[in-house]
């Protein structure tokens, strides 16, 4: 059963990757082209030699983007399906679609949205090469804390589920998540390396497009995988019931 769920998760990931590629190709790549042109102009004005192009821009925006989106999304779908297989019938009484949607939403918030609020994505020409190590470390520190706090928030909500009811327990877990994350964001240092003459509108649109691409991928995981998992588990109801807690 786990193998079948894994396959369906990866199928959902491929669907999400294709949709994300189309979105990024239409809305994201023109912004990247603008940022690259800005970077080249700034380098020329400073008398710096142009760096050799190892991979053509057409390949990066076409086949490279498509491959990256599908591989990333398929791997993500596989991970989501394994988490679903672990939780379904053991730690949650939710149906397949509801659980898949909840896991996808929680994953998007913890893995993508929270780190992006503190350390948002930047296009080329934004960010100093000298600080790339510390910026990467801070981003992954925020990511790790966000995931751990999300897991703890779910555990807290589940602990109070029987005592407070579903809605109140969810509110308690959600508030605990927000309070801890807000404190961590205040403690971690800010990073502001945007050039003064870089377009604020382009930067904003690039960050929105980056979040939009991720939202499409995670949304497809919840919707497509939830549909496929529900159909699979409906045909294996007796086996699934045996996995459920007494």
Coordinates of N, CA and C in Angstrom, one line a residue:
X1 N 0.8 -1.2 0.0 CA 0.0 0.0 0.0 C 0.9 1.3 0.0
X2 N 1.9 1.2 0.8 CA 2.8 2.4 0.8 C 3.4 2.7 -0.5
X3 N 3.8 1.6 -1.2 CA 4.4 1.8 -2.6 C 3.4 2.4 -3.5
X4 N 2.2 1.9 -3.4 CA 1.1 2.5 -4.3 C 0.8 4.0 -4.0
X5 N 0.9 4.3 -2.7 CA 0.7 5.7 -2.4 C 1.9 6.6 -2.8
X6 N 3.1 6.0 -2.7 CA 4.3 6.7 -3.2 C 4.2 7.0 -4.7
X7 N 3.7 6.0 -5.5 CA 3.6 6.2 -6.9 C 2.6 7.3 -7.2
X8 N 1.5 7.3 -6.5 CA 0.5 8.4 -6.7 C 0.9 9.7 -6.3
X9 N 1.7 9.8 -5.2 CA 2.3 11.0 -4.8 C 3.2 11.6 -5.8
X10 N 4.0 10.8 -6.5 CA 5.0 11.2 -7.5 C 4.2 11.7 -8.7
X11 N 3.1 11.0 -9.1 CA 2.3 11.4 -10.2 C 1.7 12.8 -9.9
X12 N 1.2 13.0 -8.7 CA 0.7 14.3 -8.4 C 1.8 15.3 -8.4
X13 N 3.0 14.9 -8.1 CA 4.1 15.9 -8.1 C 4.5 16.2 -9.6
X14 N 4.4 15.3 -10.5 CA 4.6 15.6 -11.9 C 3.6 16.6 -12.4
X15 N 2.3 16.4 -12.1 CA 1.3 17.3 -12.5 C 1.6 18.7 -11.9
X16 N 1.9 18.8 -10.6 CA 2.2 20.1 -10.0 C 3.4 20.7 -10.7
X17 N 4.4 19.9 -11.0 CA 5.6 20.5 -11.7 C 5.3 21.0 -13.0
X18 N 4.5 20.4 -13.8 CA 4.1 20.9 -15.1 C 3.4 22.2 -15.0
X19 N 2.4 22.3 -14.1 CA 1.7 23.5 -13.9 C 2.6 24.6 -13.4
X20 N 3.5 24.3 -12.5 CA 4.4 25.3 -12.0 C 5.3 25.8 -13.1
X21 N 5.8 24.9 -13.9 CA 6.6 25.3 -15.1 C 5.9 26.3 -15.9
X22 N 4.7 26.1 -16.3 CA 3.9 27.0 -17.1 C 3.8 28.4 -16.4
X23 N 3.5 28.3 -15.1 CA 3.3 29.6 -14.4 C 4.6 30.3 -14.4
X24 N 5.7 29.7 -14.1 CA 7.0 30.3 -14.0 C 7.5 30.8 -15.4
X25 N 7.2 30.1 -16.4 CA 7.6 30.5 -17.7 C 6.9 31.8 -18.2
X26 N 5.6 31.9 -17.8 CA 4.9 33.1 -18.2 C 5.1 34.3 -17.3
X27 N 5.1 34.0 -16.0 CA 5.2 35.2 -15.0 C 6.5 35.4 -14.4
X28 N 7.3 34.3 -14.2 CA 8.6 34.5 -13.5 C 9.8 34.8 -14.4
X29 N 9.9 34.1 -15.5 CA 11.1 34.2 -16.3 C 11.3 35.6 -16.9
X30 N 10.3 36.4 -17.3 CA 10.6 37.8 -17.7 C 11.2 38.6 -16.6
X31 N 10.9 38.4 -15.4 CA 11.4 39.1 -14.2 C 12.9 38.7 -14.1
X32 N 13.2 37.4 -14.3 CA 14.6 37.0 -14.2 C 15.4 37.6 -15.3
X33 N 14.9 37.7 -16.5 CA 15.6 38.4 -17.6 C 15.9 39.8 -17.3
X34 N 14.9 40.5 -16.6 CA 15.2 41.9 -16.2 C 16.3 42.0 -15.2
X35 N 16.3 41.1 -14.2 CA 17.3 41.1 -13.2 C 18.7 40.8 -13.8
X36 N 18.8 39.9 -14.8 CA 20.0 39.6 -15.4 C 20.6 40.7 -16.2
X37 N 19.7 41.4 -16.9 CA 20.1 42.6 -17.7 C 20.6 43.7 -16.7
X38 N 19.9 43.9 -15.6 CA 20.3 44.9 -14.6 C 21.7 44.5 -14.1
X39 N 21.9 43.2 -13.8 CA 23.2 42.8 -13.3 C 24.3 43.0 -14.3
X40 N 24.1 42.7 -15.6 CA 25.1 42.9 -16.6 C 25.4 44.4 -16.8
X41 N 24.4 45.3 -16.7 CA 24.6 46.7 -16.9 C 25.4 47.2 -15.7
X42 N 25.1 46.8 -14.5 CA 25.9 47.2 -13.3 C 27.3 46.8 -13.4
X43 N 27.6 45.5 -13.9 CA 28.9 45.0 -14.1 C 29.7 45.8 -15.1
X44 N 29.0 46.1 -16.2 CA 29.7 46.9 -17.3 C 30.0 48.3 -16.8
X45 N 29.1 48.9 -16.0 CA 29.4 50.2 -15.5 C 30.6 50.2 -14.6
X46 N 30.8 49.1 -13.9 CA 31.9 49.0 -12.9 C 33.2 48.5 -13.6
X47 N 33.1 48.3 -14.9 CA 34.3 47.8 -15.6 C 34.6 46.4 -15.4
X48 N 33.6 45.6 -15.0 CA 33.9 44.2 -14.8 C 33.7 43.4 -16.1
X49 N 34.4 42.4 -16.3 CA 34.3 41.5 -17.5 C 33.1 40.6 -17.3
X50 N 32.4 40.4 -18.4 CA 31.2 39.6 -18.4 C 31.6 38.1 -18.2
X51 N 30.8 37.5 -17.3 CA 31.1 36.1 -17.0 C 30.7 35.2 -18.2
X52 N 31.4 34.1 -18.5 CA 31.0 33.2 -19.6 C 29.7 32.5 -19.3
X53 N 28.9 32.3 -20.3 CA 27.6 31.7 -20.1 C 27.8 30.2 -20.4
X54 N 27.8 29.4 -19.3 CA 28.0 28.0 -19.4 C 26.8 27.3 -19.9
X55 N 25.6 27.7 -19.6 CA 24.3 27.2 -20.1 C 23.5 28.4 -20.7
X56 N 23.1 28.2 -21.9 CA 22.3 29.3 -22.5 C 21.1 29.7 -21.7
X57 N 20.7 31.0 -21.8 CA 19.5 31.4 -21.1 C 18.3 30.7 -21.6
X58 N 18.2 30.4 -22.9 CA 17.1 29.7 -23.5 C 16.9 28.3 -22.8
X59 N 18.1 27.6 -22.6 CA 18.0 26.3 -22.0 C 17.6 26.4 -20.5
X60 N 18.1 27.4 -19.8 CA 17.8 27.6 -18.4 C 16.3 27.9 -18.3
X61 N 15.7 28.7 -19.1 CA 14.3 29.1 -19.0 C 13.4 28.0 -19.6
X62 N 13.9 27.1 -20.4 CA 13.1 26.1 -21.0 C 13.3 24.7 -20.4
X63 N 14.2 23.9 -21.0 CA 14.4 22.5 -20.5 C 14.9 22.5 -19.1
X64 N 15.8 23.4 -18.7 CA 16.3 23.4 -17.4 C 15.2 23.6 -16.3
X65 N 14.4 24.7 -16.6 CA 13.3 25.0 -15.7 C 12.3 23.9 -15.6
X66 N 11.9 23.3 -16.7 CA 11.0 22.2 -16.8 C 11.5 21.0 -16.0
X67 N 12.7 20.6 -16.2 CA 13.3 19.4 -15.5 C 13.4 19.7 -14.0
X68 N 13.8 20.9 -13.6 CA 13.9 21.2 -12.2 C 12.6 21.2 -11.5
X69 N 11.6 21.8 -12.2 CA 10.3 21.8 -11.6 C 9.7 20.4 -11.4
X70 N 9.8 19.6 -12.4 CA 9.2 18.2 -12.3 C 9.9 17.4 -11.3
X71 N 11.3 17.4 -11.3 CA 12.0 16.6 -10.4 C 11.8 17.0 -8.9
X72 N 11.8 18.3 -8.7 CA 11.5 18.8 -7.4 C 10.1 18.5 -6.9
X73 N 9.1 18.7 -7.8 CA 7.8 18.4 -7.4 C 7.5 16.9 -7.2
X74 N 8.1 16.1 -8.1 CA 7.9 14.7 -7.9 C 8.5 14.1 -6.6
X75 N 9.7 14.6 -6.3 CA 10.3 14.2 -5.0 C 9.4 14.7 -3.8
X76 N 8.9 15.9 -3.9 CA 8.1 16.4 -2.9 C 6.8 15.6 -2.7
X77 N 6.2 15.2 -3.9 CA 5.0 14.3 -3.8 C 5.3 13.0 -3.2
X78 N 6.5 12.5 -3.4 CA 6.9 11.2 -2.8 C 7.0 11.4 -1.3
X79 N 7.6 12.5 -0.8 CA 7.7 12.7 0.6 C 6.3 12.9 1.3
X80 N 5.5 13.7 0.6 CA 4.1 13.9 1.2 C 3.4 12.6 1.3
X81 N 3.5 11.7 0.3 CA 2.8 10.4 0.3 C 3.3 9.5 1.4
X82 N 4.6 9.6 1.7 CA 5.1 8.8 2.8 C 4.6 9.3 4.2
X83 N 4.5 10.6 4.3 CA 4.0 11.2 5.5 C 2.5 10.8 5.7
X84 N 1.8 10.9 4.5 CA 0.4 10.5 4.5 C 0.2 9.1 5.0
X85 N 1.0 8.2 4.4 CA 0.9 6.8 4.8 C 1.2 6.5 6.3
X86 N 2.1 7.4 6.8 CA 2.4 7.2 8.3 C 1.2 7.7 9.1
X87 N 0.6 8.8 8.7 CA -0.4 9.4 9.6 C -1.8 8.8 9.4
X88 N -2.1 8.4 8.2 CA -3.5 8.0 7.9 C -3.9 6.8 8.7
X89 N -5.0 6.9 9.4 CA -5.5 5.8 10.2 C -4.8 5.6 11.5
X90 N -3.7 6.3 11.8 CA -3.0 6.1 13.0 C -3.1 7.3 13.9
X91 N -2.8 8.5 13.4 CA -2.8 9.7 14.2 C -3.9 10.7 13.8
X92 N -4.7 10.3 12.8 CA -5.8 11.2 12.4 C -7.0 10.3 11.9
X93 N -8.2 10.9 12.2 CA -9.4 10.2 11.7 C -9.9 10.9 10.4
X94 N -9.2 11.8 9.9 CA -9.6 12.5 8.7 C -9.6 11.6 7.5
X95 N -10.5 11.9 6.5 CA -10.5 11.1 5.3 C -9.3 11.4 4.4
X96 N -9.1 10.6 3.3 CA -7.9 10.7 2.5 C -7.7 12.1 1.9
X97 N -8.8 12.7 1.3 CA -8.7 14.0 0.7 C -8.4 15.1 1.7
X98 N -9.1 15.0 2.9 CA -9.0 16.1 3.9 C -7.5 16.0 4.5
X99 N -7.1 14.8 4.7 CA -5.7 14.7 5.3 C -4.7 15.1 4.3
X100 N -4.8 14.7 3.0 CA -3.8 15.2 2.0 C -3.8 16.7 1.9
X101 N -5.0 17.3 1.9 CA -5.1 18.8 1.8 C -4.4 19.4 3.0
X102 N -4.7 18.9 4.2 CA -4.2 19.5 5.4 C -2.6 19.3 5.5
X103 N -2.1 18.2 5.1 CA -0.7 18.0 5.1 C 0.0 18.9 4.1
X104 N -0.6 19.1 2.9 CA -0.1 20.0 1.9 C -0.1 21.4 2.4
X105 N -1.2 21.8 3.0 CA -1.3 23.2 3.5 C -0.2 23.4 4.6
X106 N -0.2 22.5 5.6 CA 0.8 22.7 6.7 C 2.2 22.7 6.1
X107 N 2.5 21.8 5.1 CA 3.8 21.8 4.6 C 4.2 23.1 3.9
X108 N 3.2 23.6 3.1 CA 3.5 24.9 2.4 C 3.8 26.0 3.4
X109 N 3.0 26.1 4.5 CA 3.2 27.1 5.5 C 4.6 27.0 6.1
X110 N 4.9 25.7 6.6 CA 6.1 25.5 7.4 C 7.4 25.5 6.5
X111 N 7.3 24.9 5.3 CA 8.5 24.8 4.5 C 8.7 26.0 3.6
X112 N 7.7 26.6 3.1 CA 7.8 27.7 2.1 C 7.4 29.1 2.7
X113 N 6.2 29.2 3.2 CA 5.7 30.6 3.5 C 6.5 31.2 4.7
X114 N 6.7 30.5 5.8 CA 7.3 31.1 6.9 C 8.8 31.5 6.6
X115 N 9.6 30.6 6.1 CA 11.0 31.0 5.7 C 11.0 32.2 4.7
X116 N 10.0 32.2 3.8 CA 10.0 33.2 2.7 C 9.6 34.6 3.3
X117 N 8.8 34.6 4.4 CA 8.5 35.9 5.0 C 9.7 36.5 5.7
X118 N 10.5 35.7 6.3 CA 11.7 36.2 7.0 C 12.9 36.4 6.0
X119 N 13.1 35.5 5.1 CA 14.2 35.6 4.1 C 13.6 35.3 2.7
X120 N 12.9 36.3 2.1 CA 12.3 36.1 0.8 C 13.2 35.8 -0.4
X121 N 12.7 35.2 -1.4 CA 13.5 34.9 -2.6 C 14.0 36.1 -3.3
X122 N 15.2 36.1 -3.8 CA 15.7 37.3 -4.6 C 16.1 36.9 -6.0
X123 N 15.9 37.8 -6.9 CA 16.4 37.5 -8.3 C 17.8 37.7 -8.5
X124 N 18.4 37.4 -9.6 CA 19.8 37.8 -9.8 C 20.0 39.3 -9.7
X125 N 21.2 39.6 -9.3 CA 21.6 41.0 -9.0 C 21.2 41.5 -7.6
X126 N 20.5 40.7 -6.8 CA 20.2 41.0 -5.5 C 20.9 40.1 -4.5
X127 N 21.7 40.6 -3.7 CA 22.4 39.8 -2.7 C 23.9 39.8 -3.0
X128 N 24.7 39.8 -2.0 CA 26.2 39.9 -2.2 C 26.8 38.5 -2.2
X129 N 27.7 38.2 -3.1 CA 28.3 36.8 -3.1 C 29.1 36.5 -1.9
X130 N 29.6 37.6 -1.2 CA 30.3 37.3 0.0 C 29.5 36.8 1.2
X131 N 28.2 37.1 1.1 CA 27.3 36.7 2.3 C 26.4 35.5 1.9
X132 N 26.7 34.8 0.8 CA 25.8 33.7 0.4 C 25.8 32.6 1.4
X133 N 26.9 32.3 2.1 CA 27.0 31.2 3.1 C 26.1 31.5 4.3
X134 N 26.3 32.7 4.8 CA 25.5 33.1 6.0 C 24.0 33.2 5.7
X135 N 23.7 33.7 4.5 CA 22.3 33.8 4.1 C 21.7 32.4 4.0
X136 N 22.4 31.5 3.4 CA 21.9 30.1 3.3 C 21.7 29.5 4.6
X137 N 22.7 29.7 5.5 CA 22.6 29.1 6.9 C 21.4 29.6 7.6
X138 N 21.2 30.9 7.5 CA 20.0 31.6 8.2 C 18.7 31.1 7.6
X139 N 18.6 30.9 6.3 CA 17.4 30.4 5.7 C 17.1 29.0 6.2
X140 N 18.1 28.1 6.2 CA 17.8 26.8 6.6 C 17.5 26.7 8.1
X141 N 18.1 27.6 8.8 CA 17.8 27.6 10.3 C 16.3 28.0 10.5
X142 N 15.9 29.0 9.7 CA 14.5 29.3 9.8 C 13.6 28.2 9.3
X143 N 14.0 27.5 8.3 CA 13.2 26.4 7.7 C 13.1 25.3 8.8
X144 N 14.2 24.9 9.4 CA 14.2 23.8 10.4 C 13.3 24.1 11.6
X145 N 13.5 25.4 12.1 CA 12.7 25.8 13.2 C 11.2 25.7 12.8
X146 N 10.9 26.2 11.7 CA 9.5 26.3 11.2 C 8.8 24.9 11.2
X147 N 9.6 23.9 10.6 CA 9.1 22.5 10.5 C 8.9 21.9 11.9
X148 N 9.9 22.1 12.7 CA 9.8 21.5 14.1 C 8.7 22.1 14.9
X149 N 8.5 23.4 14.8 CA 7.4 24.1 15.5 C 6.0 23.7 14.9
X150 N 6.0 23.5 13.6 CA 4.7 23.0 13.0 C 4.4 21.6 13.6
X151 N 5.3 20.7 13.6 CA 5.1 19.4 14.2 C 4.7 19.4 15.6
X152 N 5.3 20.3 16.4 CA 5.0 20.5 17.8 C 3.5 21.1 18.0
X153 N 3.2 22.0 17.1 CA 1.8 22.6 17.1 C 0.8 21.5 16.8
X154 N 1.0 20.6 15.9 CA 0.1 19.5 15.6 C 0.0 18.6 16.8
X155 N 1.1 18.3 17.4 CA 1.1 17.4 18.6 C 0.3 18.1 19.7
X156 N 0.5 19.4 19.9 CA -0.3 20.1 20.9 C -1.8 20.1 20.7
X157 N -2.1 20.4 19.4 CA -3.6 20.3 19.0 C -4.2 19.0 19.3
X158 N -3.4 17.9 18.9 CA -4.0 16.6 19.1 C -4.1 16.2 20.6
X159 N -3.2 16.8 21.4 CA -3.3 16.5 22.8 C -4.6 17.1 23.4
X160 N -5.0 18.3 22.9 CA -6.2 18.9 23.5 C -7.4 18.6 22.7
X161 N -7.3 17.8 21.7 CA -8.4 17.5 20.8 C -9.7 17.0 21.6
X162 N -9.4 16.0 22.4 CA -10.6 15.4 23.1 C -11.1 16.3 24.2
X163 N -10.2 17.1 24.8 CA -10.7 18.0 25.9 C -11.3 19.3 25.4
X164 N -10.8 19.8 24.4 CA -11.4 21.1 23.9 C -12.2 21.1 22.7
X165 N -12.2 19.9 22.0 CA -12.9 19.8 20.7 C -11.9 20.2 19.5
X166 N -12.3 19.8 18.3 CA -11.5 20.0 17.2 C -11.1 21.5 16.9
X167 N -12.1 22.3 16.9 CA -11.8 23.7 16.5 C -10.9 24.4 17.6
X168 N -11.3 24.3 18.8 CA -10.5 24.9 19.9 C -9.1 24.4 20.0
X169 N -8.9 23.1 19.8 CA -7.6 22.5 19.8 C -6.8 23.0 18.6
X170 N -7.4 23.2 17.5 CA -6.7 23.7 16.3 C -6.3 25.2 16.5
X171 N -7.1 25.9 17.2 CA -6.8 27.3 17.5 C -5.6 27.4 18.5
X172 N -5.6 26.5 19.5 CA -4.5 26.5 20.4 C -3.2 26.2 19.7
X173 N -3.2 25.1 18.9 CA -2.0 24.8 18.1 C -1.6 25.9 17.2
X174 N -2.5 26.5 16.5 CA -2.2 27.6 15.6 C -1.6 28.8 16.3
X175 N -2.2 29.2 17.4 CA -1.7 30.3 18.2 C -0.3 30.0 18.7
X176 N -0.1 28.8 19.2 CA 1.3 28.5 19.7 C 2.3 28.5 18.6
X177 N 1.9 28.1 17.4 CA 2.8 28.1 16.2 C 3.2 29.6 15.9
X178 N 2.2 30.5 15.8 CA 2.4 31.9 15.5 C 3.3 32.6 16.5
X179 N 3.1 32.3 17.8 CA 3.8 33.0 18.8 C 5.3 32.6 18.8
X180 N 5.6 31.3 18.6 CA 6.9 30.8 18.6 C 7.7 31.3 17.4
X181 N 7.0 31.2 16.2 CA 7.6 31.7 15.0 C 7.9 33.2 15.0
X182 N 6.9 34.0 15.5 CA 7.2 35.4 15.6 C 8.4 35.7 16.5
X183 N 8.6 35.0 17.6 CA 9.7 35.2 18.5 C 11.0 34.8 17.7
X184 N 11.0 33.7 17.0 CA 12.2 33.3 16.3 C 12.6 34.3 15.2
X185 N 11.6 34.8 14.5 CA 11.8 35.8 13.5 C 12.4 37.1 14.1
X186 N 12.0 37.5 15.3 CA 12.6 38.6 15.9 C 14.0 38.4 16.3
X187 N 14.4 37.2 16.7 CA 15.7 36.9 17.2 C 16.7 36.7 16.0
X188 N 16.3 36.2 14.9 CA 17.2 36.0 13.8 C 17.5 37.3 13.1
X189 N 18.7 37.5 12.6 CA 19.0 38.8 12.0 C 18.3 39.0 10.6
X190 N 18.1 40.3 10.3 CA 17.5 40.6 9.0 C 18.7 40.7 8.0
X191 N 18.3 40.6 6.7 CA 19.2 40.7 5.6 C 18.6 41.6 4.6
X192 N 19.3 42.7 4.2 CA 18.8 43.7 3.3 C 20.0 44.0 2.3
X193 N 20.1 43.4 1.2 CA 21.2 43.6 0.3 C 20.6 44.0 -1.1
X194 N 19.5 44.6 -1.2 CA 18.9 45.1 -2.4 C 19.6 46.3 -2.9
X195 N 20.1 46.4 -4.1 CA 20.7 47.6 -4.6 C 19.7 48.8 -4.6
X196 N 20.2 50.0 -4.4 CA 19.3 51.1 -4.2 C 18.5 51.4 -5.5
X197 N 19.1 51.2 -6.7 CA 18.4 51.5 -7.9 C 17.7 50.3 -8.5
X198 N 17.6 49.2 -7.8 CA 16.8 48.1 -8.3 C 15.4 48.3 -8.2
X199 N 14.6 48.0 -9.2 CA 13.1 48.2 -9.2 C 12.4 47.5 -8.1
X200 N 11.8 48.2 -7.2 CA 11.0 47.6 -6.1 C 9.8 46.8 -6.7
X201 N 9.2 47.3 -7.8 CA 8.1 46.6 -8.4 C 8.5 45.2 -8.9
X202 N 9.7 45.2 -9.6 CA 10.2 43.9 -10.1 C 10.5 43.0 -9.0
X203 N 11.2 43.5 -7.9 CA 11.5 42.6 -6.8 C 10.2 42.0 -6.2
X204 N 9.2 42.9 -6.0 CA 8.0 42.4 -5.4 C 7.3 41.3 -6.3
X205 N 7.2 41.6 -7.6 CA 6.6 40.6 -8.5 C 7.4 39.3 -8.5
X206 N 8.7 39.4 -8.5 CA 9.5 38.2 -8.5 C 9.2 37.3 -7.2
X207 N 9.1 38.0 -6.1 CA 8.9 37.2 -4.8 C 7.4 36.7 -4.8
X208 N 6.5 37.4 -5.4 CA 5.1 36.9 -5.5 C 5.1 35.7 -6.5
X209 N 5.8 35.8 -7.6 CA 5.9 34.7 -8.5 C 6.5 33.5 -7.9
X210 N 7.6 33.6 -7.1 CA 8.2 32.5 -6.5 C 7.3 31.8 -5.5
X211 N 6.5 32.6 -4.7 CA 5.5 32.0 -3.8 C 4.4 31.3 -4.6
X212 N 4.0 32.0 -5.7 CA 3.0 31.4 -6.6 C 3.3 30.1 -7.2
X213 N 4.6 29.9 -7.6 CA 5.0 28.7 -8.1 C 5.0 27.6 -7.1
X214 N 5.4 27.9 -5.9 CA 5.4 26.9 -4.8 C 4.0 26.6 -4.4
X215 N 3.1 27.6 -4.4 CA 1.7 27.4 -4.0 C 1.0 26.4 -5.0
X216 N 1.4 26.5 -6.3 CA 0.8 25.6 -7.3 C 1.3 24.2 -7.1
X217 N 2.6 24.0 -6.8 CA 3.2 22.7 -6.5 C 2.5 22.1 -5.3
X218 N 2.5 22.8 -4.2 CA 1.9 22.2 -3.0 C 0.4 22.0 -3.1
X219 N -0.3 22.9 -3.8 CA -1.7 22.8 -4.0 C -2.1 21.6 -4.8
X220 N -1.2 21.3 -5.9 CA -1.5 20.1 -6.7 C -1.2 18.9 -5.9
X221 N -0.3 18.9 -5.0 CA 0.0 17.7 -4.1 C -1.3 17.4 -3.3
X222 N -1.9 18.4 -2.7 CA -3.0 18.2 -1.9 C -4.2 17.8 -2.6
X223 N -4.5 18.4 -3.8 CA -5.7 18.1 -4.6 C -5.6 16.8 -5.4
X224 N -4.5 16.7 -6.2 CA -4.4 15.5 -7.0 C -4.1 14.3 -6.2
X225 N -3.1 14.4 -5.3 CA -2.8 13.2 -4.5 C -4.0 12.8 -3.6
X226 N -4.7 13.8 -3.1 CA -5.8 13.4 -2.3 C -6.9 12.7 -3.1
X227 N -7.1 13.1 -4.3 CA -8.1 12.4 -5.2 C -7.6 10.9 -5.5
X228 N -6.3 10.8 -5.8 CA -5.8 9.5 -6.2 C -5.7 8.6 -5.0
X229 N -5.4 9.1 -3.8 CA -5.3 8.3 -2.6 C -6.7 7.9 -2.2
X230 N -7.6 8.7 -2.3 CA -9.0 8.3 -1.9 C -9.5 7.2 -2.7
X231 N -9.3 7.3 -4.0 CA -9.7 6.2 -4.9 C -9.0 4.9 -4.6
X232 N -7.7 5.0 -4.3 CA -6.9 3.8 -4.0 C -7.4 3.2 -2.6
X233 N -7.6 4.0 -1.6 CA -8.0 3.5 -0.3 C -9.4 3.0 -0.3
X234 N -10.3 3.6 -1.1 CA -11.6 3.1 -1.2 C -11.7 1.6 -1.6
X235 N -10.8 1.2 -2.5 CA -10.8 -0.1 -2.9 C -10.0 -1.1 -2.0
X236 N -9.4 -0.5 -0.9 CA -8.7 -1.3 0.0 C -9.2 -1.0 1.5
X237 N -10.4 -0.8 1.6 CA -11.0 -0.4 2.9 C -10.7 -1.4 4.0
X238 N -10.9 -2.7 3.8 CA -10.7 -3.6 4.9 C -9.2 -3.6 5.4
X239 N -8.3 -3.5 4.5 CA -6.9 -3.4 4.9 C -6.6 -2.1 5.7
X240 N -7.2 -1.0 5.2 CA -7.0 0.2 5.9 C -7.5 0.2 7.3
X241 N -8.7 -0.4 7.4 CA -9.3 -0.4 8.8 C -8.5 -1.2 9.7
X242 N -7.8 -2.2 9.2 CA -6.9 -3.0 10.1 C -5.7 -2.2 10.6
X243 N -5.4 -1.1 9.9 CA -4.3 -0.3 10.3 C -4.7 0.8 11.3
X244 N -6.0 1.0 11.4 CA -6.5 2.0 12.2 C -6.4 1.7 13.7
X245 N -6.2 2.7 14.6 CA -6.1 2.4 16.0 C -7.5 1.9 16.5
X246 N -7.4 1.0 17.5 CA -8.6 0.5 18.1 C -9.3 1.5 18.9

